[in-house]
Amino acid sequence: MTHQAAPGKWSGRLLAPGDRLREWWSNLSRVQKWAVGVVGFTLLALSPLFPPPFLDTPGISFGGTMAQFAMVAIIAIGLNVVVGQAGLLDLGYVGFYAVGAYTVALLTSPDSPWNRVGTSGLFAEKWAWLACVPIAMAATAMAGLILGIPTLRLRGDYLAIVTLGFGEIIRLLADNLSDITNGSRGLNQVAYPHIIETAKYPDGVFSSGNSSGEANYGTWWFWLGLILMVAILLLVGNLERSRAGRAWVAIREDEDAAEVMGVNTFRFKLWAFVIGAAIGGLSGALYAGQVQYVAPPTFNIINSMLFLCAVVLGGQGNKLGVVFGAFVIVYLPNRMLGVQVLGINLGDLKYLFFGLALVVLMIFRPQGLFPVRQQLLTYGKRARYLLRSADETKSAA
């Protein structure tokens, strides 16, 4: 006779809410996961039009908040490939974000000597931003390759210091190459998609001129970011189930053992670095188009720490968990904006709150709110079912 764990328990201990949700999700079939995902992302897409009362942000547009969330979520997914999947501690990921943003700004801003916006062709004003997105991703992927080749033989703290230096170098270059980047003054009037141009919105719905109503320009940028987020989640999900994904997990758990077992650790780490860099560049391009202004202070080390905080908070290696972590990172400061306690604006204390949250998390739940459950076997669920059935048949006999 077999003994089964009581509901709500796992491995002899009570499950936390994040564990229950993870167990529930892992027990769903692939079709059921797709159905839940479609419903969930549809509700998420409609949230700016019908803001839930308990999630609304009175001090700022909810659509703008969700647009910012989409950008940070894409960054968190890319950083999760590097940190959560491959186990590479990257403290300068904001550098890739900056490369993507500056690539778009340098090619489309009138303040840039490299401006390529014209009246026709791919770089016509209407299509310039869309044409620059793949260029930005290619540029950041190349930056990841150039940085990764000499540095990925380092491990742990040494790699963290090198990547931290890379992020600062990119920011300082942007600040000091004033003849190209316009220095600390930044690059203005960056291109954006001129789509759905009407008499009311002559520059399109993505223009800052569409600032009224629920379907404002922030909402449209959120919808675009959500589409890109879903595409990246599907791509990363397929990578997780591939040979590369299993190699990343092996490297993360024990790089020496993985190398002894025949895994080309350097090649797979470089793949993770390049893929993560390209995703970061995509988010940078999204930021440049939405804000239409790029300047060095945006890409400081504090923002890099916030991106890493989203990954740690949500659960390293869990791509949906880091999306939730990104939402927390973006939503809470906007929700507390304008809230006064003892004359202090709580929205200005976000770094204090996130620092305390990380300390508490590391003490009581170091694996994050939604820890990952790796599927190292292609048909892992089927194998567990067959083994359980065989055990029950043997016990019954």
mmCIF file of C-alpha atoms in Angstrom:
data_model
loop_
_atom_site.group_PDB
_atom_site.id
_atom_site.type_symbol
_atom_site.label_atom_id
_atom_site.label_comp_id
_atom_site.label_asym_id
_atom_site.label_seq_id
_atom_site.Cartn_x
_atom_site.Cartn_y
_atom_site.Cartn_z
ATOM 1 C CA MET A 1 0.000 0.000 0.000
ATOM 2 C CA THR A 2 1.437 3.369 -0.993
ATOM 3 C CA HIS A 3 1.329 6.471 1.129
ATOM 4 C CA GLN A 4 0.407 9.676 -0.610
ATOM 5 C CA ALA A 5 1.092 13.140 0.730
ATOM 6 C CA ALA A 6 -1.884 15.039 2.007
ATOM 7 C CA PRO A 7 -3.123 17.920 -0.131
ATOM 8 C CA GLY A 8 -1.138 21.078 0.482
ATOM 9 C CA LYS A 9 1.955 19.128 1.581
ATOM 10 C CA TRP A 10 5.088 18.250 -0.321
ATOM 11 C CA SER A 11 8.142 16.356 0.897
ATOM 12 C CA GLY A 12 6.780 16.271 4.426
ATOM 13 C CA ARG A 13 6.273 20.018 4.799
ATOM 14 C CA LEU A 14 3.521 22.528 4.224
ATOM 15 C CA LEU A 15 3.579 24.186 0.831
ATOM 16 C CA ALA A 16 3.844 27.945 0.533
ATOM 17 C CA PRO A 17 1.343 29.639 -1.798
ATOM 18 C CA GLY A 18 3.999 29.883 -4.516
ATOM 19 C CA ASP A 19 4.700 26.145 -4.233
ATOM 20 C CA ARG A 20 0.990 25.303 -4.420
ATOM 21 C CA LEU A 21 0.635 27.384 -7.551
ATOM 22 C CA ARG A 22 3.685 25.765 -9.087
ATOM 23 C CA GLU A 23 2.446 22.250 -8.278
ATOM 24 C CA TRP A 24 -0.979 23.069 -9.690
ATOM 25 C CA TRP A 25 0.602 24.416 -12.876
ATOM 26 C CA SER A 26 2.934 21.430 -13.319
ATOM 27 C CA ASN A 27 0.014 18.995 -13.011
ATOM 28 C CA LEU A 28 -1.841 20.605 -15.925
ATOM 29 C CA SER A 29 -1.640 19.124 -19.380
ATOM 30 C CA ARG A 30 -0.084 21.118 -22.199
ATOM 31 C CA VAL A 31 -3.512 21.968 -23.636
ATOM 32 C CA GLN A 32 -4.738 23.137 -20.228
ATOM 33 C CA LYS A 33 -1.629 25.299 -19.785
ATOM 34 C CA TRP A 34 -2.260 26.922 -23.155
ATOM 35 C CA ALA A 35 -5.905 27.583 -22.229
ATOM 36 C CA VAL A 36 -4.965 29.135 -18.883
ATOM 37 C CA GLY A 37 -2.234 31.175 -20.559
ATOM 38 C CA VAL A 38 -4.554 32.547 -23.253
ATOM 39 C CA VAL A 39 -7.183 33.534 -20.683
ATOM 40 C CA GLY A 40 -4.595 35.028 -18.324
ATOM 41 C CA PHE A 41 -2.837 37.147 -20.936
ATOM 42 C CA THR A 42 -6.175 38.265 -22.391
ATOM 43 C CA LEU A 43 -7.269 39.532 -18.977
ATOM 44 C CA LEU A 44 -3.865 41.168 -18.567
ATOM 45 C CA ALA A 45 -4.250 42.927 -21.926
ATOM 46 C CA LEU A 46 -7.673 44.263 -20.929
ATOM 47 C CA SER A 47 -6.518 45.521 -17.523
ATOM 48 C CA PRO A 48 -5.636 49.085 -18.701
ATOM 49 C CA LEU A 49 -9.120 49.452 -20.196
ATOM 50 C CA PHE A 50 -10.815 48.114 -17.062
ATOM 51 C CA PRO A 51 -8.363 48.804 -14.202
ATOM 52 C CA PRO A 52 -9.141 46.603 -11.187
ATOM 53 C CA PRO A 53 -9.976 48.857 -8.211
ATOM 54 C CA PHE A 54 -7.488 47.041 -5.982
ATOM 55 C CA LEU A 55 -4.661 47.473 -8.551
ATOM 56 C CA ASP A 56 -5.320 50.958 -9.885
ATOM 57 C CA THR A 57 -2.613 53.622 -9.536
ATOM 58 C CA PRO A 58 -4.320 56.920 -8.596
ATOM 59 C CA GLY A 59 -1.165 59.036 -8.901
ATOM 60 C CA ILE A 60 -0.269 57.968 -12.448
ATOM 61 C CA SER A 61 -1.866 56.475 -15.550
ATOM 62 C CA PHE A 62 -2.402 52.745 -15.126
ATOM 63 C CA GLY A 63 -1.704 52.253 -18.830
ATOM 64 C CA GLY A 64 1.670 53.960 -18.420
ATOM 65 C CA THR A 65 2.436 51.772 -15.422
ATOM 66 C CA MET A 66 1.625 48.626 -17.404
ATOM 67 C CA ALA A 67 3.770 49.838 -20.325
ATOM 68 C CA GLN A 68 6.694 50.202 -17.938
ATOM 69 C CA PHE A 69 5.925 46.752 -16.536
ATOM 70 C CA ALA A 70 6.079 45.196 -20.017
ATOM 71 C CA MET A 71 9.537 46.686 -20.600
ATOM 72 C CA VAL A 72 10.913 45.518 -17.259
ATOM 73 C CA ALA A 73 9.310 42.074 -17.706
ATOM 74 C CA ILE A 74 11.147 41.622 -21.021
ATOM 75 C CA ILE A 75 14.383 42.648 -19.297
ATOM 76 C CA ALA A 76 13.704 40.200 -16.446
ATOM 77 C CA ILE A 77 13.077 37.336 -18.879
ATOM 78 C CA GLY A 78 16.355 38.043 -20.668
ATOM 79 C CA LEU A 79 18.280 38.364 -17.402
ATOM 80 C CA ASN A 80 16.654 35.157 -16.185
ATOM 81 C CA VAL A 81 18.242 33.283 -19.095
ATOM 82 C CA VAL A 82 21.657 34.467 -17.928
ATOM 83 C CA VAL A 83 21.230 34.334 -14.143
ATOM 84 C CA GLY A 84 18.359 31.899 -13.551
ATOM 85 C CA GLN A 85 19.028 29.325 -16.253
ATOM 86 C CA ALA A 86 22.798 29.396 -16.800
ATOM 87 C CA GLY A 87 23.731 30.608 -13.312
ATOM 88 C CA LEU A 88 25.918 33.500 -14.520
ATOM 89 C CA LEU A 89 25.865 36.408 -12.074
ATOM 90 C CA ASP A 90 25.453 39.468 -14.308
ATOM 91 C CA LEU A 91 25.414 42.775 -12.411
ATOM 92 C CA GLY A 92 25.753 44.990 -15.494
ATOM 93 C CA TYR A 93 22.780 43.849 -17.550
ATOM 94 C CA VAL A 94 21.655 47.471 -17.788
ATOM 95 C CA GLY A 95 24.529 47.914 -20.257
ATOM 96 C CA PHE A 96 22.711 45.783 -22.856
ATOM 97 C CA TYR A 97 19.533 47.748 -22.175
ATOM 98 C CA ALA A 98 21.500 50.939 -22.865
ATOM 99 C CA VAL A 99 23.042 49.601 -26.080
ATOM 100 C CA GLY A 100 19.577 48.758 -27.442
ATOM 101 C CA ALA A 101 18.152 52.168 -26.505
ATOM 102 C CA TYR A 102 21.101 54.122 -27.871
ATOM 103 C CA THR A 103 21.119 52.138 -31.115
ATOM 104 C CA VAL A 104 17.557 53.286 -31.833
ATOM 105 C CA ALA A 105 18.273 56.830 -30.623
ATOM 106 C CA LEU A 106 21.470 57.236 -32.661
ATOM 107 C CA LEU A 107 19.747 56.074 -35.853
ATOM 108 C CA THR A 108 16.550 58.107 -35.470
ATOM 109 C CA SER A 109 17.155 61.202 -33.297
ATOM 110 C CA PRO A 110 17.732 64.536 -35.081
ATOM 111 C CA ASP A 111 20.344 65.308 -32.383
ATOM 112 C CA SER A 112 22.481 62.385 -33.574
ATOM 113 C CA PRO A 113 25.119 62.645 -36.314
ATOM 114 C CA TRP A 114 24.155 59.097 -37.351
ATOM 115 C CA ASN A 115 20.482 59.912 -37.930
ATOM 116 C CA ARG A 116 19.114 57.873 -40.849
ATOM 117 C CA VAL A 117 15.466 58.899 -40.863
ATOM 118 C CA GLY A 118 14.316 59.949 -44.325
ATOM 119 C CA THR A 119 11.185 60.319 -46.384
ATOM 120 C CA SER A 120 11.199 56.877 -48.002
ATOM 121 C CA GLY A 121 12.487 53.345 -47.552
ATOM 122 C CA LEU A 122 12.806 51.349 -44.348
ATOM 123 C CA PHE A 123 14.008 54.415 -42.459
ATOM 124 C CA ALA A 124 11.036 56.540 -43.452
ATOM 125 C CA GLU A 125 9.644 58.312 -40.418
ATOM 126 C CA LYS A 126 6.652 55.987 -40.241
ATOM 127 C CA TRP A 127 8.732 52.790 -40.150
ATOM 128 C CA ALA A 128 12.059 53.955 -38.710
ATOM 129 C CA TRP A 129 11.488 52.573 -35.203
ATOM 130 C CA LEU A 130 10.351 49.182 -36.498
ATOM 131 C CA ALA A 131 13.408 49.005 -38.777
ATOM 132 C CA CYS A 132 15.714 49.806 -35.858
ATOM 133 C CA VAL A 133 14.401 47.081 -33.515
ATOM 134 C CA PRO A 134 16.213 44.151 -35.218
ATOM 135 C CA ILE A 135 19.317 46.332 -35.580
ATOM 136 C CA ALA A 136 19.231 47.077 -31.840
ATOM 137 C CA MET A 137 18.879 43.374 -31.025
ATOM 138 C CA ALA A 138 21.767 42.500 -33.351
ATOM 139 C CA ALA A 139 23.939 45.240 -31.825
ATOM 140 C CA THR A 140 23.311 44.041 -28.262
ATOM 141 C CA ALA A 141 23.857 40.418 -29.265
ATOM 142 C CA MET A 142 27.207 41.453 -30.756
ATOM 143 C CA ALA A 143 28.014 43.366 -27.554
ATOM 144 C CA GLY A 144 27.209 40.222 -25.552
ATOM 145 C CA LEU A 145 29.461 38.175 -27.835
ATOM 146 C CA ILE A 146 32.346 40.637 -27.577
ATOM 147 C CA LEU A 147 32.018 40.813 -23.790
ATOM 148 C CA GLY A 148 31.407 37.103 -23.317
ATOM 149 C CA ILE A 149 34.300 35.628 -25.302
ATOM 150 C CA PRO A 150 37.065 36.952 -23.010
ATOM 151 C CA THR A 151 35.127 36.970 -19.730
ATOM 152 C CA LEU A 152 32.925 33.860 -19.533
ATOM 153 C CA ARG A 153 35.832 31.698 -18.456
ATOM 154 C CA LEU A 154 35.561 33.588 -15.162
ATOM 155 C CA ARG A 155 33.126 32.457 -12.481
ATOM 156 C CA GLY A 156 31.202 33.794 -9.532
ATOM 157 C CA ASP A 157 32.357 37.086 -8.052
ATOM 158 C CA TYR A 158 34.940 37.669 -10.779
ATOM 159 C CA LEU A 159 32.310 37.489 -13.516
ATOM 160 C CA ALA A 160 30.003 39.728 -11.478
ATOM 161 C CA ILE A 161 32.738 42.402 -11.198
ATOM 162 C CA VAL A 162 33.491 42.271 -14.934
ATOM 163 C CA THR A 163 29.832 42.633 -15.930
ATOM 164 C CA LEU A 164 29.392 45.430 -13.386
ATOM 165 C CA GLY A 165 32.292 47.226 -15.034
ATOM 166 C CA PHE A 166 30.736 46.705 -18.479
ATOM 167 C CA GLY A 167 27.502 48.374 -17.407
ATOM 168 C CA GLU A 168 29.379 51.375 -16.015
ATOM 169 C CA ILE A 169 31.605 51.624 -19.106
ATOM 170 C CA ILE A 170 28.557 51.853 -21.391
ATOM 171 C CA ARG A 171 27.026 54.595 -19.239
ATOM 172 C CA LEU A 172 30.279 56.580 -19.066
ATOM 173 C CA LEU A 173 30.817 56.272 -22.814
ATOM 174 C CA ALA A 174 27.318 57.610 -23.428
ATOM 175 C CA ASP A 175 28.028 60.476 -21.028
ATOM 176 C CA ASN A 176 31.437 61.434 -22.448
ATOM 177 C CA LEU A 177 31.096 60.894 -26.209
ATOM 178 C CA SER A 178 29.193 64.149 -26.520
ATOM 179 C CA ASP A 179 29.920 64.528 -30.245
ATOM 180 C CA ILE A 180 27.960 61.325 -30.907
ATOM 181 C CA THR A 181 25.563 60.775 -28.000
ATOM 182 C CA ASN A 182 25.007 64.443 -27.084
ATOM 183 C CA GLY A 183 26.448 63.661 -23.655
ATOM 184 C CA SER A 184 24.363 64.254 -20.555
ATOM 185 C CA ARG A 185 21.814 66.266 -22.555
ATOM 186 C CA GLY A 186 20.684 63.054 -24.217
ATOM 187 C CA LEU A 187 19.036 62.402 -27.567
ATOM 188 C CA ASN A 188 15.562 63.813 -28.160
ATOM 189 C CA GLN A 189 12.734 63.079 -30.597
ATOM 190 C CA VAL A 190 13.558 59.388 -30.980
ATOM 191 C CA ALA A 191 11.374 57.676 -33.577
ATOM 192 C CA TYR A 192 8.297 55.659 -32.634
ATOM 193 C CA PRO A 193 5.679 53.696 -34.635
ATOM 194 C CA HIS A 194 3.369 55.985 -36.604
ATOM 195 C CA ILE A 195 0.430 53.573 -36.715
ATOM 196 C CA ILE A 196 -3.333 54.213 -36.860
ATOM 197 C CA GLU A 197 -3.017 57.880 -37.762
ATOM 198 C CA THR A 198 -6.369 59.654 -37.580
ATOM 199 C CA ALA A 199 -7.636 63.226 -37.520
ATOM 200 C CA LYS A 200 -7.704 63.057 -33.720
ATOM 201 C CA TYR A 201 -4.225 61.508 -33.507
ATOM 202 C CA PRO A 202 -2.301 62.727 -36.579
ATOM 203 C CA ASP A 203 0.945 61.168 -35.297
ATOM 204 C CA GLY A 204 -0.658 57.809 -34.435
ATOM 205 C CA VAL A 205 -1.827 56.126 -31.257
ATOM 206 C CA PHE A 206 1.756 55.511 -30.040
ATOM 207 C CA SER A 207 2.409 59.256 -29.929
ATOM 208 C CA SER A 208 2.514 61.085 -26.599
ATOM 209 C CA GLY A 209 -0.254 63.225 -28.049
ATOM 210 C CA ASN A 210 -2.591 60.305 -27.297
ATOM 211 C CA SER A 211 -2.560 61.004 -23.575
ATOM 212 C CA SER A 212 -6.264 60.990 -22.658
ATOM 213 C CA GLY A 213 -8.650 58.135 -21.919
ATOM 214 C CA GLU A 214 -7.920 54.560 -20.951
ATOM 215 C CA ALA A 215 -6.604 53.580 -24.414
ATOM 216 C CA ASN A 216 -3.845 56.199 -24.251
ATOM 217 C CA TYR A 217 -0.367 55.835 -25.725
ATOM 218 C CA GLY A 218 0.820 54.015 -22.591
ATOM 219 C CA THR A 219 -1.833 51.355 -23.143
ATOM 220 C CA TRP A 220 -0.786 50.895 -26.768
ATOM 221 C CA TRP A 221 2.854 50.539 -25.758
ATOM 222 C CA PHE A 222 1.778 47.985 -23.157
ATOM 223 C CA TRP A 223 -0.075 45.963 -25.794
ATOM 224 C CA LEU A 224 2.969 46.014 -28.049
ATOM 225 C CA GLY A 225 5.221 45.017 -25.146
ATOM 226 C CA LEU A 226 2.816 42.250 -24.162
ATOM 227 C CA ILE A 227 2.922 40.763 -27.670
ATOM 228 C CA LEU A 228 6.720 40.825 -27.604
ATOM 229 C CA MET A 229 6.717 39.348 -24.079
ATOM 230 C CA VAL A 230 4.552 36.399 -25.139
ATOM 231 C CA ALA A 231 6.788 35.752 -28.163
ATOM 232 C CA ILE A 232 9.906 35.778 -25.963
ATOM 233 C CA LEU A 233 8.278 33.495 -23.373
ATOM 234 C CA LEU A 234 7.494 30.962 -26.109
ATOM 235 C CA LEU A 235 11.053 31.182 -27.425
ATOM 236 C CA VAL A 236 12.638 30.837 -23.988
ATOM 237 C CA GLY A 237 10.230 28.010 -23.093
ATOM 238 C CA ASN A 238 11.341 26.041 -26.144
ATOM 239 C CA LEU A 239 14.977 26.702 -25.252
ATOM 240 C CA GLU A 240 14.404 25.412 -21.714
ATOM 241 C CA ARG A 241 13.123 22.102 -23.071
ATOM 242 C CA SER A 242 15.971 21.784 -25.562
ATOM 243 C CA ARG A 243 19.474 20.440 -25.168
ATOM 244 C CA ALA A 244 20.694 23.984 -24.529
ATOM 245 C CA GLY A 245 18.252 24.424 -21.641
ATOM 246 C CA ARG A 246 19.337 21.182 -19.993
ATOM 247 C CA ALA A 247 22.978 22.181 -20.464
ATOM 248 C CA TRP A 248 22.308 25.541 -18.785
ATOM 249 C CA VAL A 249 20.761 23.818 -15.770
ATOM 250 C CA ALA A 250 23.717 21.439 -15.525
ATOM 251 C CA ILE A 251 26.157 24.364 -15.675
ATOM 252 C CA ARG A 252 24.208 26.263 -13.056
ATOM 253 C CA GLU A 253 24.132 23.346 -10.618
ATOM 254 C CA ASP A 254 27.775 22.242 -11.029
ATOM 255 C CA GLU A 255 29.880 23.539 -13.899
ATOM 256 C CA ASP A 256 32.786 21.178 -13.251
ATOM 257 C CA ALA A 257 30.524 18.111 -13.232
ATOM 258 C CA ALA A 258 28.801 19.294 -16.421
ATOM 259 C CA GLU A 259 32.148 19.691 -18.161
ATOM 260 C CA VAL A 260 33.273 16.230 -17.054
ATOM 261 C CA MET A 261 30.052 14.802 -18.503
ATOM 262 C CA GLY A 262 30.871 16.277 -21.915
ATOM 263 C CA VAL A 263 28.977 19.585 -21.858
ATOM 264 C CA ASN A 264 30.805 22.351 -23.708
ATOM 265 C CA THR A 265 30.270 24.796 -20.868
ATOM 266 C CA PHE A 266 31.898 27.819 -22.514
ATOM 267 C CA ARG A 267 29.813 27.522 -25.687
ATOM 268 C CA PHE A 268 26.516 27.145 -23.833
ATOM 269 C CA LYS A 269 27.344 30.003 -21.447
ATOM 270 C CA LEU A 270 28.134 32.182 -24.440
ATOM 271 C CA TRP A 271 24.799 31.239 -26.019
ATOM 272 C CA ALA A 272 22.977 32.263 -22.844
ATOM 273 C CA PHE A 273 24.875 35.541 -22.693
ATOM 274 C CA VAL A 274 24.152 36.437 -26.327
ATOM 275 C CA ILE A 275 20.462 35.485 -26.136
ATOM 276 C CA GLY A 276 20.012 37.416 -22.898
ATOM 277 C CA ALA A 277 21.782 40.431 -24.397
ATOM 278 C CA ALA A 278 19.532 40.432 -27.481
ATOM 279 C CA ILE A 279 16.399 40.358 -25.299
ATOM 280 C CA GLY A 280 17.773 43.241 -23.224
ATOM 281 C CA GLY A 281 18.388 45.197 -26.426
ATOM 282 C CA LEU A 282 14.784 44.652 -27.480
ATOM 283 C CA SER A 283 13.568 46.148 -24.217
ATOM 284 C CA GLY A 284 15.940 49.082 -24.679
ATOM 285 C CA ALA A 285 14.476 49.728 -28.128
ATOM 286 C CA LEU A 286 11.001 49.614 -26.601
ATOM 287 C CA TYR A 287 12.059 52.139 -23.961
ATOM 288 C CA ALA A 288 13.609 54.524 -26.500
ATOM 289 C CA GLY A 289 10.493 54.530 -28.670
ATOM 290 C CA GLN A 290 8.096 55.027 -25.784
ATOM 291 C CA VAL A 291 9.968 57.785 -23.950
ATOM 292 C CA GLN A 292 11.435 59.310 -27.153
ATOM 293 C CA TYR A 293 14.404 60.489 -25.121
ATOM 294 C CA VAL A 294 17.567 58.633 -24.133
ATOM 295 C CA ALA A 295 20.117 59.930 -21.605
ATOM 296 C CA PRO A 296 22.924 58.301 -19.541
ATOM 297 C CA PRO A 297 21.392 58.644 -16.022
ATOM 298 C CA THR A 298 18.670 56.129 -16.944
ATOM 299 C CA PHE A 299 21.237 53.351 -17.223
ATOM 300 C CA ASN A 300 22.841 53.533 -13.795
ATOM 301 C CA ILE A 301 23.833 50.634 -11.589
ATOM 302 C CA ILE A 302 20.763 51.071 -9.363
ATOM 303 C CA ASN A 303 18.446 50.138 -12.248
ATOM 304 C CA SER A 304 20.612 47.108 -12.966
ATOM 305 C CA MET A 305 20.131 46.013 -9.355
ATOM 306 C CA LEU A 306 16.362 46.488 -9.692
ATOM 307 C CA PHE A 307 16.308 44.217 -12.741
ATOM 308 C CA LEU A 308 18.209 41.572 -10.782
ATOM 309 C CA CYS A 309 15.799 42.105 -7.882
ATOM 310 C CA ALA A 310 12.870 41.191 -10.162
ATOM 311 C CA VAL A 311 14.550 37.882 -11.033
ATOM 312 C CA VAL A 312 15.451 37.012 -7.434
ATOM 313 C CA LEU A 313 12.052 38.046 -6.109
ATOM 314 C CA GLY A 314 10.035 36.086 -8.668
ATOM 315 C CA GLY A 315 12.222 32.967 -8.570
ATOM 316 C CA GLN A 316 15.416 32.386 -10.519
ATOM 317 C CA GLY A 317 14.851 30.089 -13.476
ATOM 318 C CA ASN A 318 11.062 30.496 -13.479
ATOM 319 C CA LYS A 319 10.189 32.675 -16.485
ATOM 320 C CA LEU A 320 6.628 33.364 -15.303
ATOM 321 C CA GLY A 321 7.889 34.002 -11.786
ATOM 322 C CA VAL A 322 10.283 36.717 -12.962
ATOM 323 C CA VAL A 323 7.401 38.356 -14.869
ATOM 324 C CA PHE A 324 5.557 38.583 -11.548
ATOM 325 C CA GLY A 325 8.711 39.944 -9.933
ATOM 326 C CA ALA A 326 8.895 42.635 -12.647
ATOM 327 C CA PHE A 327 5.288 43.587 -11.951
ATOM 328 C CA VAL A 328 6.042 44.025 -8.242
ATOM 329 C CA ILE A 329 9.141 46.107 -9.001
ATOM 330 C CA VAL A 330 7.181 48.465 -11.262
ATOM 331 C CA TYR A 331 3.756 48.512 -9.613
ATOM 332 C CA LEU A 332 4.583 49.161 -5.958
ATOM 333 C CA PRO A 333 6.499 52.456 -6.447
ATOM 334 C CA ASN A 334 3.762 53.743 -8.776
ATOM 335 C CA ARG A 335 1.044 52.654 -6.355
ATOM 336 C CA MET A 336 2.734 54.438 -3.452
ATOM 337 C CA LEU A 337 3.405 57.561 -5.494
ATOM 338 C CA GLY A 338 1.963 60.526 -3.642
ATOM 339 C CA VAL A 339 1.151 58.508 -0.492
ATOM 340 C CA GLN A 340 2.366 60.549 2.467
ATOM 341 C CA VAL A 341 3.254 59.049 5.852
ATOM 342 C CA LEU A 342 4.679 61.442 8.451
ATOM 343 C CA GLY A 343 5.410 63.888 5.650
ATOM 344 C CA ILE A 344 7.423 61.303 3.680
ATOM 345 C CA ASN A 345 6.456 60.309 0.139
ATOM 346 C CA LEU A 346 6.538 56.503 0.189
ATOM 347 C CA GLY A 347 7.111 56.421 -3.575
ATOM 348 C CA ASP A 348 10.607 57.867 -2.966
ATOM 349 C CA LEU A 349 11.560 54.999 -0.659
ATOM 350 C CA LYS A 350 11.322 52.186 -3.203
ATOM 351 C CA TYR A 351 14.997 51.242 -2.897
ATOM 352 C CA LEU A 352 14.655 50.928 0.871
ATOM 353 C CA PHE A 353 11.570 48.722 0.553
ATOM 354 C CA PHE A 354 13.106 46.482 -2.100
ATOM 355 C CA GLY A 355 16.306 46.149 -0.088
ATOM 356 C CA LEU A 356 14.375 45.083 3.004
ATOM 357 C CA ALA A 357 12.246 42.706 0.910
ATOM 358 C CA LEU A 358 15.360 41.019 -0.477
ATOM 359 C CA VAL A 359 16.874 40.621 2.996
ATOM 360 C CA VAL A 360 13.680 39.007 4.298
ATOM 361 C CA LEU A 361 13.399 36.850 1.179
ATOM 362 C CA MET A 362 16.966 35.589 1.461
ATOM 363 C CA ILE A 363 16.369 34.611 5.084
ATOM 364 C CA PHE A 364 13.009 32.869 4.771
ATOM 365 C CA ARG A 365 12.689 31.922 1.087
ATOM 366 C CA PRO A 366 15.974 32.192 -0.847
ATOM 367 C CA GLN A 367 14.539 30.341 -3.866
ATOM 368 C CA GLY A 368 12.079 33.198 -4.559
ATOM 369 C CA LEU A 369 8.307 33.435 -4.438
ATOM 370 C CA PHE A 370 7.820 31.005 -7.330
ATOM 371 C CA PRO A 371 10.800 28.644 -7.392
ATOM 372 C CA VAL A 372 11.423 26.744 -10.586
ATOM 373 C CA ARG A 373 10.855 23.027 -10.943
ATOM 374 C CA GLN A 374 13.200 21.860 -13.652
ATOM 375 C CA GLN A 375 11.989 19.326 -16.190
ATOM 376 C CA LEU A 376 15.250 17.642 -17.142
ATOM 377 C CA LEU A 377 13.491 14.815 -18.991
ATOM 378 C CA THR A 378 11.697 15.481 -22.255
ATOM 379 C CA TYR A 379 8.818 13.277 -21.113
ATOM 380 C CA GLY A 380 9.358 13.709 -17.379
ATOM 381 C CA LYS A 381 5.664 13.802 -16.422
ATOM 382 C CA ARG A 382 4.915 10.661 -18.447
ATOM 383 C CA ALA A 383 7.886 8.852 -16.869
ATOM 384 C CA ARG A 384 6.726 9.725 -13.340
ATOM 385 C CA TYR A 385 3.207 8.532 -14.165
ATOM 386 C CA LEU A 386 4.473 5.167 -15.465
ATOM 387 C CA LEU A 387 6.706 4.662 -12.425
ATOM 388 C CA ARG A 388 3.851 5.511 -10.055
ATOM 389 C CA SER A 389 1.512 3.110 -11.890
ATOM 390 C CA ALA A 390 4.093 0.330 -11.742
ATOM 391 C CA ASP A 391 4.607 0.931 -8.015
ATOM 392 C CA GLU A 392 0.851 0.798 -7.336
ATOM 393 C CA THR A 393 0.459 -2.407 -9.376
ATOM 394 C CA LYS A 394 3.331 -4.033 -7.502
ATOM 395 C CA SER A 395 1.873 -2.988 -4.135
ATOM 396 C CA ALA A 396 -1.592 -4.302 -5.066
ATOM 397 C CA ALA A 397 -0.118 -7.667 -6.050
#
